[in-house]
Coordinates of C-alpha atoms and ligand atoms in Angstrom, one line a residue:
M1 CA -11.9 105.4 35.1
Y2 CA -10.2 108.6 34.5
H3 CA -13.3 110.1 32.6
I4 CA -16.0 108.8 30.4
P5 CA -16.1 110.5 26.9
V6 CA -19.5 112.2 26.5
L7 CA -20.9 112.3 23.1
L8 CA -18.3 110.2 21.4
N9 CA -19.7 109.1 18.2
E10 CA -21.1 112.3 17.5
S11 CA -18.6 114.2 18.1
I12 CA -16.0 112.5 16.3
D13 CA -18.6 111.8 13.5
A14 CA -18.9 115.7 13.4
L15 CA -14.8 116.5 12.5
N16 CA -15.5 114.7 9.1
I17 CA -12.5 113.4 9.7
N18 CA -9.5 113.1 6.3
P19 CA -7.4 110.3 7.4
T20 CA -4.3 112.3 6.4
G21 CA -5.4 115.3 8.3
I22 CA -4.2 117.4 10.8
Y23 CA -6.6 117.4 14.2
V24 CA -6.3 119.4 17.4
D25 CA -8.2 118.2 20.5
V26 CA -7.7 120.9 23.2
T27 CA -9.1 119.6 26.2
F28 CA -7.2 115.8 26.1
G29 CA -8.2 115.0 29.7
G30 CA -8.8 110.8 29.8
G31 CA -8.0 110.8 26.1
G32 CA -11.3 109.2 25.1
H33 CA -12.0 111.3 22.1
S34 CA -8.1 111.5 21.3
R35 CA -8.1 107.7 21.1
E36 CA -11.0 107.6 18.6
I37 CA -9.8 110.3 16.2
L38 CA -6.4 108.4 16.0
K39 CA -8.2 105.5 15.4
R40 CA -9.6 107.2 12.0
L41 CA -6.5 108.6 11.2
T42 CA -3.8 107.1 8.7
A43 CA -0.6 109.5 8.1
G44 CA -2.8 112.2 9.6
K45 CA -1.5 113.8 12.8
L46 CA -3.2 114.9 16.9
V47 CA -2.4 117.7 18.7
A48 CA -3.6 117.3 21.7
F49 CA -3.7 120.2 24.7
D50 CA -4.4 119.9 28.5
R51 CA -3.2 122.5 31.1
D52 CA -3.5 120.0 33.9
S53 CA -0.4 117.6 34.8
D54 CA -2.7 114.9 35.4
A55 CA -3.9 114.8 32.4
E56 CA -0.4 114.5 30.8
D57 CA 0.2 111.0 32.1
N58 CA -2.9 109.8 30.0
R59 CA -0.8 110.6 27.4
I60 CA -1.0 108.2 24.0
N61 CA 2.4 106.4 22.9
D62 CA 1.9 106.9 19.0
D63 CA 3.9 108.6 16.3
R64 CA 1.3 110.8 15.4
F65 CA 0.3 112.0 18.4
I66 CA 1.9 115.4 20.2
F67 CA 0.5 116.4 23.6
V68 CA 1.0 120.0 24.9
R69 CA 0.9 121.0 28.3
N70 CA -0.5 124.2 27.9
N71 CA -3.7 126.5 27.9
F72 CA -5.7 126.0 24.7
R73 CA -5.7 129.9 24.7
F74 CA -2.3 129.9 23.1
L75 CA -3.5 127.4 20.2
H76 CA -2.6 129.5 17.5
N77 CA 0.6 130.5 18.7
F78 CA 1.6 126.8 19.2
L79 CA 0.6 125.9 15.8
R80 CA 2.7 128.9 14.1
Y81 CA 5.8 128.6 16.5
N82 CA 6.0 124.9 15.6
K83 CA 5.3 125.3 12.0
I84 CA 2.2 122.9 11.9
G85 CA 0.0 125.5 9.8
E86 CA -3.7 125.3 9.5
V87 CA -5.7 122.4 10.4
D88 CA -8.5 120.3 9.6
G89 CA -10.4 120.2 12.6
I90 CA -10.6 121.4 16.4
L91 CA -12.4 119.8 19.2
A92 CA -13.1 121.0 22.5
D93 CA -15.1 119.2 25.1
L94 CA -14.7 122.0 27.8
G95 CA -14.8 122.3 31.4
V96 CA -13.4 119.6 34.0
S97 CA -12.9 115.8 33.7
S98 CA -14.6 113.3 36.5
H99 CA -10.8 112.8 37.7
H100 CA -11.1 116.3 38.6
F101 CA -14.2 115.7 41.1
D102 CA -13.3 112.4 42.0
D103 CA -9.8 113.0 43.4
A104 CA -10.7 114.9 46.9
S105 CA -6.9 116.5 47.6
R106 CA -8.0 118.7 44.2
G107 CA -10.8 120.4 46.2
F108 CA -13.3 120.9 42.8
S109 CA -16.2 118.7 45.0
F110 CA -18.3 120.1 47.6
R111 CA -18.6 116.1 48.4
H112 CA -14.8 115.7 49.8
N113 CA -13.2 117.9 52.3
A114 CA -9.6 119.2 51.6
E115 CA -7.9 122.4 50.8
I116 CA -10.7 124.7 48.7
D117 CA -8.2 124.6 45.1
M118 CA -10.2 124.0 42.3
R119 CA -7.1 124.7 39.8
M120 CA -6.5 122.9 36.5
N121 CA -3.5 124.1 36.6
R122 CA -1.1 123.3 40.0
N123 CA 1.6 125.4 38.8
S124 CA -1.1 128.8 39.1
D125 CA -0.8 130.7 42.1
F126 CA -4.5 131.2 42.1
S127 CA -7.1 128.9 44.0
A128 CA -10.5 128.8 45.2
A129 CA -9.3 129.6 48.3
K130 CA -7.6 132.7 47.4
L131 CA -10.5 134.0 45.3
L132 CA -12.9 133.3 48.4
N133 CA -10.5 135.3 51.2
E134 CA -9.3 138.3 48.6
Y135 CA -12.4 139.1 45.8
G136 CA -14.7 141.9 46.9
E137 CA -18.5 141.5 47.6
N138 CA -19.2 142.8 44.1
E139 CA -16.9 140.4 42.6
L140 CA -18.0 137.7 44.4
R141 CA -21.8 138.4 43.5
R142 CA -21.2 138.6 39.8
I143 CA -19.2 135.0 39.8
F144 CA -22.1 133.7 41.9
H145 CA -24.9 135.4 39.5
Y146 CA -23.1 134.9 35.9
Y147 CA -21.1 131.7 36.1
G148 CA -23.5 129.9 38.8
E149 CA -26.9 131.4 37.4
L150 CA -28.1 131.8 41.6
T151 CA -30.7 133.5 42.2
N152 CA -29.4 134.4 46.1
A153 CA -26.1 135.7 44.8
N154 CA -26.1 138.8 46.7
Q155 CA -26.9 136.8 50.0
L156 CA -24.0 134.5 49.1
A157 CA -21.3 137.3 48.3
E158 CA -22.1 139.0 51.7
T159 CA -22.1 135.8 53.7
V160 CA -18.8 135.3 52.4
V161 CA -17.7 138.3 53.1
E162 CA -19.5 138.8 56.5
K163 CA -17.9 135.2 57.7
R164 CA -14.3 135.4 56.5
S165 CA -13.3 138.7 58.6
K166 CA -13.4 136.5 61.6
T167 CA -11.9 133.0 60.2
P168 CA -10.6 132.8 56.6
I169 CA -11.9 130.0 54.4
K170 CA -9.2 127.5 54.1
T171 CA -11.1 124.3 53.2
V172 CA -14.1 122.7 51.7
D173 CA -16.1 121.9 54.9
D174 CA -15.2 125.9 55.9
F175 CA -16.8 127.3 52.9
L176 CA -19.8 124.9 53.3
N177 CA -20.1 126.0 57.2
V178 CA -19.9 129.5 55.6
I179 CA -22.8 129.7 53.1
K180 CA -25.0 127.3 55.3
P181 CA -27.6 130.1 56.1
A182 CA -27.8 130.7 52.3
T183 CA -27.8 127.2 51.2
P184 CA -31.4 125.9 50.9
K185 CA -32.7 122.5 52.0
K186 CA -34.4 121.5 48.7
D187 CA -32.3 120.5 45.8
E188 CA -29.2 121.2 48.0
N189 CA -26.7 118.9 45.8
K190 CA -27.8 121.2 42.8
F191 CA -27.4 124.3 44.6
L192 CA -24.0 123.5 45.9
A193 CA -23.0 122.0 42.2
K194 CA -23.7 125.4 40.9
V195 CA -21.9 127.4 43.8
F196 CA -19.0 125.1 43.2
Q197 CA -19.0 125.5 39.3
S198 CA -19.0 129.6 39.7
L199 CA -15.6 129.7 41.9
R200 CA -14.2 126.9 39.4
I201 CA -14.7 128.8 36.3
E202 CA -13.5 132.3 37.9
V203 CA -10.3 130.2 39.5
N204 CA -9.5 128.7 35.7
K205 CA -10.5 131.9 33.6
E206 CA -12.5 129.5 31.8
I207 CA -14.6 132.2 29.9
D208 CA -11.8 134.1 28.8
A209 CA -10.0 131.1 27.7
L210 CA -12.8 130.0 25.4
E211 CA -13.2 133.2 23.9
Q212 CA -9.5 133.2 22.7
L213 CA -10.0 130.0 21.9
L214 CA -12.5 130.6 19.5
V215 CA -10.8 133.4 18.1
H216 CA -7.8 131.3 17.3
S217 CA -9.5 128.3 16.2
L218 CA -10.7 130.9 13.1
K219 CA -7.0 131.9 12.7
S220 CA -5.8 128.2 12.9
L221 CA -8.7 126.1 10.9
K222 CA -8.6 125.6 7.1
I223 CA -11.2 126.5 4.5
K224 CA -13.9 123.3 5.1
G225 CA -12.1 122.7 8.4
R226 CA -14.3 121.8 11.3
L227 CA -14.8 123.2 14.8
V228 CA -16.9 120.8 17.2
V229 CA -17.2 122.2 20.8
I230 CA -19.2 120.5 23.8
T231 CA -20.4 122.6 26.1
Y232 CA -21.8 122.1 29.7
H233 CA -23.0 125.7 30.5
S234 CA -25.4 127.9 29.4
L235 CA -22.9 131.1 29.3
E236 CA -20.5 128.9 27.1
D237 CA -23.0 127.4 25.1
R238 CA -24.4 130.7 23.9
M239 CA -20.5 132.3 23.4
V240 CA -19.9 129.3 20.9
K241 CA -23.3 129.7 19.4
N242 CA -23.2 133.2 18.7
F243 CA -19.4 132.8 17.1
M244 CA -20.3 130.1 14.8
R245 CA -23.2 132.3 13.8
S246 CA -21.0 135.6 13.4
G247 CA -17.4 134.8 13.3
N248 CA -16.7 137.1 16.9
T249 CA -17.5 137.0 20.1
D250 CA -19.9 139.9 20.5
G251 CA -22.3 138.1 18.2
K252 CA -22.7 140.4 16.0
I253 CA -23.9 139.4 12.5
K254 CA -22.1 141.5 10.0
K255 CA -23.4 142.3 6.7
D256 CA -21.6 142.7 3.0
F257 CA -22.2 145.6 0.9
Y258 CA -25.3 143.7 -0.5
G259 CA -26.6 142.8 2.7
N260 CA -25.7 139.3 2.6
T261 CA -24.7 137.6 5.8
D262 CA -20.8 138.1 6.2
C263 CA -19.8 135.2 8.5
P264 CA -16.4 132.9 8.3
F265 CA -18.5 129.6 9.6
K266 CA -21.3 127.6 8.4
P267 CA -23.3 125.9 11.1
V268 CA -23.5 122.5 10.2
T269 CA -26.6 121.4 12.3
R270 CA -29.0 124.1 13.2
K271 CA -29.5 123.3 16.7
A272 CA -27.2 121.9 19.3
I273 CA -26.9 118.0 19.6
V274 CA -27.8 116.6 23.4
P275 CA -27.3 113.1 24.4
S276 CA -29.2 110.5 24.4
D277 CA -31.2 109.1 27.3
A278 CA -29.3 105.7 27.4
E279 CA -26.1 108.0 27.3
I280 CA -27.3 110.2 30.3
E281 CA -28.3 106.9 32.3
K282 CA -24.9 105.1 31.9
N283 CA -22.9 108.8 32.2
S284 CA -25.1 111.2 34.3
R285 CA -22.3 114.2 33.9
A286 CA -23.4 114.1 30.2
R287 CA -27.1 115.5 31.0
S288 CA -25.8 119.4 30.6
A289 CA -23.8 118.9 27.6
K290 CA -24.6 120.6 24.1
L291 CA -22.4 119.7 20.7
R292 CA -22.4 122.7 18.0
I293 CA -20.3 122.3 14.8
A294 CA -19.5 124.8 12.3
E295 CA -17.1 124.4 9.2
K296 CA -15.2 127.3 8.0
I297 CA -16.1 128.9 4.8
K298 CA -13.9 131.9 4.4
Ligands
SAM301 C1 -14.3 117.5 29.8 S1 -12.7 117.1 30.1 C2 -12.4 116.5 28.5 C3 -12.4 114.8 28.8 C4 -11.8 114.3 27.3 N1 -12.5 114.8 26.3 C5 -11.9 112.6 27.1 O1 -12.7 112.1 26.7 O2 -11.8 112.4 28.8 C6 -11.8 118.8 29.9 C7 -10.4 118.9 30.1 O3 -10.1 120.0 29.6 C8 -9.2 120.4 30.4 N2 -8.6 121.9 30.0 C9 -9.9 122.6 30.5 N3 -9.9 123.7 30.2 C10 -8.9 124.0 29.5 C11 -7.8 124.9 28.9 N4 -8.1 126.4 28.7 N5 -6.6 125.0 28.2 C12 -6.2 123.5 28.3 N6 -7.0 122.7 28.9 C13 -8.0 122.9 29.5 C14 -9.0 120.1 31.9 O4 -8.0 120.1 32.5 C15 -9.8 118.7 31.7 O5 -8.6 117.6 31.7

């Protein structure tokens, strides 16, 4: 199994699909969400992005389907260049797929020893090994603090800088040994998951790509088009929530001359939708998911 789609029905219902409309799944992965969108289309079209070549192998053989192996940060440029025009809905299911963790050679997981790599796009020349051996202490601290929400970010950064001066960090096991003194015994797996998540977010410049995607979504959607985003991390969720409320990534709500809120989106649900207990029991990866939906109104 490449990946079990999270919040499948909830997210596809949220797109409010017009069977002849044009939709974009910007995080194709194993194609679970895309297949469900195609089921609900008649003469419509689906464009799917993924920057990982492994995901490309899952592409769907259907005349209504176009696969784009690229970063979703170029969404608007792609649609404009290919004269696709404005679209009816955009779905983003952020982060990595289960395949990334399960394929030991990709170096995303603390459970398998391999080169510590973590690149979604293997043509990129920036890997987790490069980050760990070249970033300065302040940069490392920032990553562990903001992207991992780790309370001992200082200690982690210091340990990495001290130990790598003796031997470079090349593999997952090298890194686990380096951070051993800073790894708590209690909830060790939870801690390591956060450390690895923080590196992955930086290696793939995920926050920057999300910011670009949000800005592009506004330019790419039709009026009444839907933006549907599933996040797995509080930093991403806050960005999405702010953007849906304000139309900009700073989250600053603008007011018009009369003092009315001037936002190009209307949130469709007030609160984020989260998976049911039954879904989490079947698929533990769903546990941190949050789904937010907005409709473009101007
Ligand atoms: C959570 S998985 C999506 C799973 C998918 N919804 C499914 O049902 O199988 C996220 C996917 O998005 C891709 N991805 C993440 N960031 C991306 C970006 N900036 N541009 C393009 N693809 C990206 C990853 O390679 C991964 O395959």
